[in-house]
């Protein structure tokens, strides 16, 4: 199998949860911290963190430390 196909399949697996797609749409508007994402999506902060970790490992989002927390943004706005 071609490497690009494997990469695309991994991204599709990563986006298979509706909350992750919603997170991407929120991050396309502006960077957010985990707490604000959780509130806007109506999910727990630990759950939002887990979704962000999956998307970070797939290279879809990146984070920047902000005191004790982190601010998340899209690695490429073209993902939307």
mmCIF file of C-alpha atoms in Angstrom:
data_model
loop_
_atom_site.group_PDB
_atom_site.id
_atom_site.type_symbol
_atom_site.label_atom_id
_atom_site.label_comp_id
_atom_site.label_asym_id
_atom_site.label_seq_id
_atom_site.Cartn_x
_atom_site.Cartn_y
_atom_site.Cartn_z
ATOM 1 C CA UNK A 1 0.000 0.000 0.000
ATOM 2 C CA UNK A 2 1.195 3.496 -0.835
ATOM 3 C CA UNK A 3 2.379 5.650 2.118
ATOM 4 C CA UNK A 4 -0.029 8.454 1.197
ATOM 5 C CA UNK A 5 -2.949 6.013 1.380
ATOM 6 C CA UNK A 6 -1.854 4.896 4.824
ATOM 7 C CA UNK A 7 -1.610 8.525 5.965
ATOM 8 C CA UNK A 8 -5.058 9.316 4.585
ATOM 9 C CA UNK A 9 -6.533 6.245 6.283
ATOM 10 C CA UNK A 10 -5.006 7.315 9.605
ATOM 11 C CA UNK A 11 -6.510 10.788 9.268
ATOM 12 C CA UNK A 12 -9.907 9.270 8.451
ATOM 13 C CA UNK A 13 -9.694 7.062 11.562
ATOM 14 C CA UNK A 14 -8.757 10.108 13.620
ATOM 15 C CA UNK A 15 -11.760 12.056 12.337
ATOM 16 C CA UNK A 16 -14.202 9.195 12.844
ATOM 17 C CA UNK A 17 -15.602 10.746 16.047
ATOM 18 C CA UNK A 18 -18.046 13.673 15.718
ATOM 19 C CA UNK A 19 -16.479 15.528 18.672
ATOM 20 C CA UNK A 20 -13.122 15.613 16.876
ATOM 21 C CA UNK A 21 -14.684 17.142 13.789
ATOM 22 C CA UNK A 22 -16.439 19.708 15.978
ATOM 23 C CA UNK A 23 -13.124 20.507 17.681
ATOM 24 C CA UNK A 24 -11.485 21.082 14.301
ATOM 25 C CA UNK A 25 -14.254 23.492 13.313
ATOM 26 C CA UNK A 26 -13.894 25.434 16.566
ATOM 27 C CA UNK A 27 -10.124 25.591 16.140
ATOM 28 C CA UNK A 28 -10.558 26.846 12.581
ATOM 29 C CA UNK A 29 -12.220 29.953 14.073
ATOM 30 C CA UNK A 30 -9.477 30.631 16.641
ATOM 31 C CA UNK A 31 -7.116 28.826 19.039
ATOM 32 C CA UNK A 32 -8.785 27.466 22.194
ATOM 33 C CA UNK A 33 -7.727 25.976 25.494
ATOM 34 C CA UNK A 34 -9.090 22.603 26.563
ATOM 35 C CA UNK A 35 -11.532 24.028 29.074
ATOM 36 C CA UNK A 36 -13.156 26.374 26.587
ATOM 37 C CA UNK A 37 -13.412 23.602 23.987
ATOM 38 C CA UNK A 38 -15.049 21.313 26.530
ATOM 39 C CA UNK A 39 -17.613 23.953 27.509
ATOM 40 C CA UNK A 40 -18.453 24.822 23.904
ATOM 41 C CA UNK A 41 -18.909 21.141 23.026
ATOM 42 C CA UNK A 42 -20.706 20.153 26.216
ATOM 43 C CA UNK A 43 -18.190 17.421 27.058
ATOM 44 C CA UNK A 44 -15.890 16.902 30.024
ATOM 45 C CA UNK A 45 -12.438 18.436 30.031
ATOM 46 C CA UNK A 46 -10.723 15.017 30.275
ATOM 47 C CA UNK A 47 -12.733 13.839 27.264
ATOM 48 C CA UNK A 48 -11.735 16.933 25.262
ATOM 49 C CA UNK A 49 -8.103 16.337 26.248
ATOM 50 C CA UNK A 50 -8.280 12.743 25.013
ATOM 51 C CA UNK A 51 -9.678 13.830 21.648
ATOM 52 C CA UNK A 52 -6.995 16.516 21.315
ATOM 53 C CA UNK A 53 -4.263 13.990 22.125
ATOM 54 C CA UNK A 54 -5.466 11.723 19.318
ATOM 55 C CA UNK A 55 -5.553 14.630 16.871
ATOM 56 C CA UNK A 56 -2.158 15.887 18.031
ATOM 57 C CA UNK A 57 -0.585 12.469 17.444
ATOM 58 C CA UNK A 58 -2.077 12.470 13.923
ATOM 59 C CA UNK A 59 -0.563 15.896 13.286
ATOM 60 C CA UNK A 60 -3.882 17.729 12.896
ATOM 61 C CA UNK A 61 -3.491 20.067 15.881
ATOM 62 C CA UNK A 62 -0.611 21.520 17.817
ATOM 63 C CA UNK A 63 -0.412 23.019 21.280
ATOM 64 C CA UNK A 64 1.504 25.790 22.954
ATOM 65 C CA UNK A 65 1.969 25.884 26.715
ATOM 66 C CA UNK A 66 0.126 28.709 28.436
ATOM 67 C CA UNK A 67 0.937 28.674 32.132
ATOM 68 C CA UNK A 68 -0.487 25.429 33.493
ATOM 69 C CA UNK A 69 -2.591 24.736 30.407
ATOM 70 C CA UNK A 70 -2.188 24.679 26.668
ATOM 71 C CA UNK A 71 -3.675 26.537 23.732
ATOM 72 C CA UNK A 72 -4.562 24.371 20.730
ATOM 73 C CA UNK A 73 -4.633 25.375 17.070
ATOM 74 C CA UNK A 74 -4.816 23.647 13.724
ATOM 75 C CA UNK A 75 -1.471 22.691 12.224
ATOM 76 C CA UNK A 76 -2.873 23.514 8.777
ATOM 77 C CA UNK A 77 -6.061 25.539 8.207
ATOM 78 C CA UNK A 78 -6.524 23.575 4.972
ATOM 79 C CA UNK A 79 -7.637 20.542 6.976
ATOM 80 C CA UNK A 80 -11.113 22.089 7.151
#
